[in-house]
């Protein structure tokens, strides 16, 4: 096995090794913390210093597990899109690890928090690397098992109820996905994505392929929290420890988005007037229903959970418009949103540390004693809302420009309205939680001053500051990310590049 093959397998090996070692030392909290930090840091170094430069140089890199040539073996594929997702996942993984060291109790760590945390990261990376449809299904299942455990950890009543809803919908999604896998195999005789894509190119008039496309659209929509299948998310993400909510909000729905973009740019492009029109309608309803749900809530966690839904709509909008600019905008949006949404949940955790609650009816006046935390929240919130010069502004600008180019004016209007309502929602949080007069009569502070916060809660502050700086950097210097997103979009919009990389130049 050559250097390239080893490098692209490391995002699977490192989390697995870290999880295994954590399992043996899960009762030793201090050692477990160190193991997790080392494992997450190593994964970031691999993704940033080795894997990403390799993809920049080589384009698309593949390996065949066990030496079986495609389409017969297990194929691992990394292109610019998956490399970007692996890099951002490793960044978020490290930041949440640092935060969780102080946020997660020793008891929950003893129950195996970091074991399942790293297994979840491994499964997420596996989904990004999968070049085989069945293996993508397997990684989804590993991801769901790990997420079930993390969601229910703590055994609270609300967590158990949320886990039941999450589990039920996940089983339904898995059932439809498995049916889709069986149908694709029955139609094409293969589950290798490149081989299936080649078959669809040569048999684009096969009506069962459209049926399979819809079958895959359904489970991916559940996993990505698209309208009308998103209701499980706001009922689940506000219940666990904030570290878990932050990780879920940043990564889990994006795996569904990744799969949707991958399948509907590589395989199911035989009838885009049908499939992508469905996605366009779904994107519009997802944006509106999510933002209206956020406007109706008064708890920061629930507001942010509904905003995950509305922002997912923008990502699907880029795929539905199906132009190189729109797909690049969707990828840009995914990357910046992972950072922004993760950080907003982490900041909400700080608010709960300070005030004992994240309900806007019970907290106010944070700015007076915690100005730095408040300003960090404002930066990330304005980024989510899409105000210039913050990161989401450029992503939304690209998507709206792409919408105008293909004359989809109605959905562009929905995107603009959703942006304004998102801003209103963020302002509601700012006015109620940060800017208002402090409610002395409801004082429940665990932390009395910002100086004490920075001194005693450094593990909570450091990730928040670093992600905020990254978000600000993407907004002020957006061109590098846009260039990489454009390269990823060009590769996605030219499926022959992927097919040739996996199956060889003879196909």
Coordinates of C-alpha atoms in Angstrom, one line a residue, residues 59 137 266 362 365:
X59 CA -7.1 16.1 -7.6
X137 CA -25.1 2.9 4.6
X266 CA -22.8 12.0 -9.5
X362 CA -35.1 34.1 32.5
X365 CA -27.9 41.8 30.8

